[in-house]
CSV table of C-alpha atoms and ligand atoms in Angstrom, one decimal:
chain,number,residue,atom,x,y,z
A,1,MET,CA,28.4,29.0,2.0
A,2,SER,CA,26.8,28.5,5.4
A,3,ARG,CA,28.7,29.2,8.6
A,4,ASP,CA,26.6,26.6,10.4
A,5,THR,CA,28.3,24.2,12.7
A,6,LEU,CA,27.7,20.6,13.6
A,7,LEU,CA,28.4,18.8,16.9
A,8,VAL,CA,30.7,16.1,15.8
A,9,SER,CA,32.1,13.1,17.7
A,10,GLU,CA,34.6,11.9,15.1
A,11,PHE,CA,35.1,11.9,11.3
A,12,PHE,CA,37.3,9.3,9.7
A,13,GLY,CA,38.1,7.4,6.6
A,14,PRO,CA,38.7,6.0,4.2
A,15,THR,CA,37.5,2.8,5.8
A,16,PHE,CA,35.0,0.2,4.6
A,17,GLN,CA,31.3,0.5,5.3
A,18,GLY,CA,31.1,-2.3,7.8
A,19,GLU,CA,27.3,-2.9,7.9
A,20,GLY,CA,24.4,-3.3,5.6
A,21,THR,CA,23.7,-2.8,1.9
A,22,SER,CA,27.0,-1.1,1.1
A,23,LEU,CA,29.2,-3.5,3.2
A,24,GLY,CA,32.7,-3.5,2.0
A,25,ARG,CA,32.5,-0.2,0.0
A,26,ARG,CA,35.1,2.4,0.7
A,27,ALA,CA,33.6,5.2,2.7
A,28,LEU,CA,34.1,8.3,4.8
A,29,PHE,CA,32.3,8.5,8.1
A,30,ILE,CA,31.0,11.5,10.1
A,31,ARG,CA,29.7,10.6,13.5
A,32,LEU,CA,27.5,13.3,15.2
A,33,MET,CA,27.0,13.8,18.9
A,34,ARG,CA,23.8,13.4,20.8
A,35,CYS,CA,21.0,10.8,20.9
A,36,ASN,CA,17.4,10.9,21.9
A,37,LEU,CA,17.4,7.2,23.0
A,38,THR,CA,19.4,5.5,25.8
A,39,CYS,CA,20.1,1.9,24.6
A,40,ARG,CA,21.7,-0.2,27.2
A,41,ASP,CA,24.2,-1.8,24.9
A,42,CYS,CA,24.9,1.3,22.8
A,43,ASP,CA,28.4,1.0,21.3
A,44,THR,CA,28.7,4.8,20.8
A,45,ALA,CA,27.5,6.0,24.2
A,46,TYR,CA,30.3,8.5,24.2
A,47,THR,CA,28.1,10.5,21.8
A,48,TRP,CA,25.3,11.0,24.3
A,49,ASP,CA,25.8,9.5,27.8
A,50,ALA,CA,26.7,12.3,30.2
A,51,THR,CA,26.6,9.9,33.2
A,52,ARG,CA,29.5,8.0,31.8
A,53,TYR,CA,31.4,10.5,29.7
A,54,ASP,CA,32.5,14.1,29.7
A,55,LEU,CA,30.6,15.0,26.6
A,56,ALA,CA,32.1,18.4,26.3
A,57,SER,CA,35.6,16.9,25.9
A,58,LYS,CA,34.2,14.4,23.3
A,59,THR,CA,32.6,17.1,21.2
A,60,GLN,CA,34.1,19.0,18.2
A,61,GLU,CA,32.0,21.9,17.0
A,62,LEU,CA,32.9,22.0,13.3
A,63,ALA,CA,31.9,24.3,10.5
A,64,VAL,CA,29.9,22.6,7.9
A,65,GLU,CA,32.1,24.0,5.2
A,66,ASP,CA,35.2,22.5,6.9
A,67,LEU,CA,33.6,19.0,7.1
A,68,LEU,CA,32.5,19.4,3.5
A,69,ALA,CA,36.0,20.4,2.4
A,70,TRP,CA,37.5,17.4,4.3
A,71,ALA,CA,35.1,15.0,2.6
A,72,LEU,CA,35.6,16.4,-0.9
A,73,SER,CA,39.4,16.3,-0.5
A,74,ARG,CA,39.1,12.5,-0.5
A,75,ALA,CA,38.2,10.3,-3.4
A,76,GLU,CA,35.7,8.1,-1.7
A,77,ALA,CA,32.3,8.2,-3.4
A,78,LEU,CA,30.4,7.2,-0.3
A,79,VAL,CA,29.9,9.3,2.9
A,80,VAL,CA,28.1,7.8,5.8
A,81,ILE,CA,26.6,10.0,8.5
A,82,THR,CA,26.0,8.3,11.8
A,83,GLY,CA,25.9,9.0,15.5
A,84,GLY,CA,24.5,9.0,18.0
A,85,GLU,CA,21.3,10.0,16.3
A,86,PRO,CA,22.3,12.3,13.4
A,87,LEU,CA,18.8,13.5,12.6
A,88,ILE,CA,18.8,15.5,15.9
A,89,GLN,CA,21.0,18.0,13.9
A,90,GLN,CA,19.2,17.6,10.6
A,91,THR,CA,18.7,21.3,9.8
A,92,ARG,CA,22.4,21.9,10.1
A,93,LEU,CA,23.2,18.7,8.3
A,94,LEU,CA,21.2,19.8,5.3
A,95,PRO,CA,23.9,22.1,3.8
A,96,LEU,CA,26.6,19.4,4.3
A,97,VAL,CA,24.5,16.8,2.5
A,98,ARG,CA,23.6,19.2,-0.3
A,99,GLY,CA,27.2,20.0,-0.8
A,100,LEU,CA,28.2,16.3,-0.9
A,101,VAL,CA,25.4,15.4,-3.3
A,102,GLU,CA,26.2,18.4,-5.6
A,103,ALA,CA,29.8,17.1,-5.8
A,104,GLY,CA,28.5,13.6,-6.8
A,105,ARG,CA,28.9,11.8,-3.5
A,106,ARG,CA,26.5,9.2,-2.3
A,107,VAL,CA,25.3,9.9,1.3
A,108,GLU,CA,23.9,7.2,3.6
A,109,VAL,CA,22.5,8.1,7.0
A,110,GLU,CA,22.4,5.6,9.9
A,111,THR,CA,19.4,6.4,12.1
A,112,ASN,CA,17.4,4.9,14.9
A,113,GLY,CA,14.1,5.6,13.1
A,114,THR,CA,12.5,7.9,15.7
A,115,ILE,CA,13.0,11.3,13.9
A,116,ALA,CA,11.6,11.8,10.5
A,117,PRO,CA,13.8,13.3,7.8
A,118,ARG,CA,12.6,16.7,6.7
A,119,PHE,CA,13.4,20.0,4.9
A,120,GLY,CA,14.4,18.1,1.7
A,121,LEU,CA,16.9,15.8,3.4
A,122,GLU,CA,14.7,12.9,2.4
A,123,SER,CA,15.3,13.5,-1.3
A,124,LEU,CA,19.1,14.3,-1.0
A,125,VAL,CA,20.2,11.3,1.1
A,126,SER,CA,20.6,8.1,-1.1
A,127,GLN,CA,19.8,5.7,1.7
A,128,PHE,CA,18.5,5.9,5.2
A,129,THR,CA,19.6,2.8,7.2
A,130,VAL,CA,17.0,2.7,9.8
A,131,SER,CA,17.6,0.7,13.0
A,132,PRO,CA,14.6,0.4,15.2
A,133,LYS,CA,15.5,-0.8,18.7
A,134,LEU,CA,14.2,-4.1,20.0
A,135,THR,CA,12.9,-4.7,23.5
A,136,ARG,CA,16.1,-6.2,24.8
A,137,PHE,CA,18.5,-3.7,23.2
A,138,GLY,CA,16.4,-0.8,24.2
A,139,ALA,CA,15.8,-2.2,27.8
A,140,GLY,CA,14.1,0.3,30.0
A,141,MET,CA,12.7,2.4,27.2
A,142,PRO,CA,8.9,2.3,26.6
A,143,LEU,CA,7.8,1.0,23.2
A,144,ALA,CA,6.4,4.4,22.3
A,145,THR,CA,9.9,5.9,22.7
A,146,ARG,CA,11.7,3.3,20.5
A,147,ILE,CA,9.0,2.7,17.9
A,148,LYS,CA,7.2,5.6,16.2
A,149,PRO,CA,4.9,4.3,13.6
A,150,ALA,CA,4.4,7.6,11.8
A,151,VAL,CA,8.2,8.1,11.6
A,152,LEU,CA,8.7,4.6,10.2
A,153,GLN,CA,6.0,5.4,7.7
A,154,ALA,CA,7.8,8.6,6.8
A,155,PHE,CA,11.1,6.7,6.2
A,156,THR,CA,9.3,4.1,4.0
A,157,ALA,CA,7.7,7.0,2.0
A,158,THR,CA,11.1,8.3,1.1
A,159,GLY,CA,11.6,5.1,-1.0
A,160,ARG,CA,15.2,5.2,0.3
A,161,ALA,CA,15.0,3.3,3.6
A,162,VAL,CA,16.4,-0.1,4.5
A,163,PHE,CA,15.7,-1.5,8.0
A,164,LYS,CA,18.6,-3.0,9.9
A,165,PHE,CA,17.9,-4.6,13.3
A,166,VAL,CA,20.7,-5.2,15.8
A,167,VAL,CA,20.0,-8.7,17.2
A,168,SER,CA,21.2,-10.4,20.3
A,169,GLY,CA,19.9,-13.8,19.4
A,170,PRO,CA,17.5,-15.8,17.1
A,171,ASP,CA,14.7,-15.6,19.7
A,172,GLU,CA,14.4,-11.9,18.7
A,173,LEU,CA,13.4,-12.7,15.1
A,174,ASP,CA,9.7,-13.0,16.1
A,175,GLU,CA,9.8,-9.5,17.4
A,176,ILE,CA,11.4,-8.2,14.2
A,177,ALA,CA,8.8,-10.1,12.0
A,178,ALA,CA,6.0,-8.6,14.0
A,179,LEU,CA,7.4,-5.1,13.6
A,180,ALA,CA,8.1,-5.6,9.9
A,181,GLN,CA,4.5,-6.8,9.4
A,182,ALA,CA,2.9,-4.1,11.5
A,183,HIS,CA,4.8,-1.2,9.9
A,184,GLU,CA,5.4,-2.7,6.5
A,185,LEU,CA,9.2,-2.5,6.8
A,186,ALA,CA,11.3,-3.7,3.9
A,187,PRO,CA,13.9,-4.7,3.1
A,188,VAL,CA,14.9,-6.1,6.5
A,189,TYR,CA,18.5,-6.8,7.5
A,190,VAL,CA,19.4,-8.5,10.7
A,191,MET,CA,22.8,-7.9,12.2
A,192,PRO,CA,24.4,-9.6,15.2
A,193,ALA,CA,25.2,-7.4,18.2
A,194,GLY,CA,28.8,-7.5,19.3
A,195,THR,CA,32.0,-5.5,19.7
A,196,THR,CA,34.4,-8.4,19.2
A,197,ALA,CA,35.0,-10.6,16.2
A,198,ASP,CA,34.1,-13.7,18.2
A,199,GLN,CA,30.7,-12.2,19.2
A,200,VAL,CA,29.9,-11.0,15.7
A,201,LEU,CA,30.9,-14.3,14.0
A,202,ALA,CA,29.0,-16.5,16.5
A,203,GLY,CA,26.0,-14.2,16.3
A,204,ALA,CA,25.9,-14.2,12.5
A,205,ALA,CA,26.3,-18.0,12.5
A,206,ALA,CA,23.3,-18.3,14.9
A,207,LEU,CA,21.2,-15.9,12.8
A,208,ALA,CA,22.0,-17.3,9.4
A,209,ASP,CA,19.5,-20.2,9.0
A,210,PRO,CA,16.7,-18.5,10.9
A,211,ALA,CA,17.1,-15.4,8.8
A,212,LEU,CA,17.0,-17.4,5.6
A,213,ARG,CA,13.8,-19.1,6.7
A,214,ARG,CA,12.2,-15.7,7.5
A,215,GLY,CA,13.1,-14.0,4.3
A,216,PHE,CA,15.5,-11.5,6.1
A,217,HIS,CA,18.8,-10.3,4.8
A,218,LEU,CA,21.9,-10.7,6.9
A,219,THR,CA,24.8,-8.3,7.5
A,220,THR,CA,27.9,-8.8,9.5
A,221,ARG,CA,29.9,-6.0,11.1
A,222,LEU,CA,33.0,-6.0,8.9
A,223,HIS,CA,34.9,-3.3,10.8
A,224,VAL,CA,34.4,-5.2,14.1
A,225,LEU,CA,35.7,-8.4,12.4
A,226,LEU,CA,38.7,-6.6,11.1
A,227,TRP,CA,39.5,-4.2,13.9
A,228,GLY,CA,37.4,-5.0,17.0
A,229,ASP,CA,35.9,-2.2,19.0
A,230,CYS,CA,38.0,0.5,17.6
A,231,PRO,CA,36.7,4.1,17.2
A,232,GLY,CA,37.7,5.8,14.0
A,233,ARG,CA,37.5,2.7,11.8
B,301,2KA,N1,33.4,0.8,9.3
B,301,2KA,C1,32.3,1.2,9.9
B,301,2KA,N2,31.1,0.9,9.4
B,301,2KA,C2,30.0,1.3,10.0
B,301,2KA,N3,28.7,1.2,9.6
B,301,2KA,C3,27.9,1.8,10.5
B,301,2KA,C4,28.7,2.3,11.5
B,301,2KA,C5,28.1,3.1,12.7
B,301,2KA,O1,28.8,3.2,13.7
B,301,2KA,O2,27.0,3.6,12.5
B,301,2KA,C6,30.0,2.0,11.2
B,301,2KA,C7,31.3,2.3,11.8
B,301,2KA,O3,31.5,2.9,12.9
B,301,2KA,N4,32.4,1.9,11.1
B,302,SF4,S1,19.8,4.8,19.2
B,302,SF4,FE1,21.9,4.2,18.5
B,302,SF4,S2,23.3,5.9,19.3
B,302,SF4,FE2,21.3,6.1,20.3
B,302,SF4,S3,21.5,5.0,22.3
B,302,SF4,FE3,20.6,3.6,20.8
B,302,SF4,S4,22.3,2.5,19.9
B,302,SF4,FE4,23.2,4.3,20.9
B,303,MG,MG1,27.7,1.8,15.3
């Protein structure tokens, strides 16, 4: 077994997968430190923003085998790996994912879609939930930083990608439709931004009919509806 370590922000569960295709399923979560993007409204800036947080005090450097033992000591069939941007650490993630899959677990990775999965990770992970960042959410970042066509293509080529856009309002659906068409992204989920139940509910209500008209799927943020902006849920 590898002595590799991962830079972890938090690991928790059981909880419910709060977003996307597995919404409502019991799951364990492993949130990794670091991100290569700097989204203005990031809800997990404590994983990467050294200007606002003391990252050293937020980081746990954990042995892969200890994380694996923790996950396998629980009954949950689904393990979600998120961040931050988890694929920054993908070489050291590989033995963890391999161990989980060999034990029969389903692994989903939540990613911003700017780093392609490699080294066999693309065939071990059951689902990549890819969230490209829109102009408003990614304010200040150039398009070429947020949207990498070859990487999006690599995710599509895995046959295991779903695309989930965090949306501030229905006026952003044009931008999503253009991206989906240009990069052949499917299936497309839209998800309201928000860290309170009121924001998420209002956002979902505003998105529902426009999303139906466009052929997009809709996801809420169940954990925010249930528990608000609460780390570790
Ligand atoms: N319950 C729960 N579901 C989630 N789905 C995606 C999450 C994330 O932070 O990436 C998340 C999270 O933090 N909690
Ligand atoms: S890509 Fe995700 S983790 Fe990184 S800054 Fe943007 S919202 Fe935050
Ligand atoms: Mg999140």
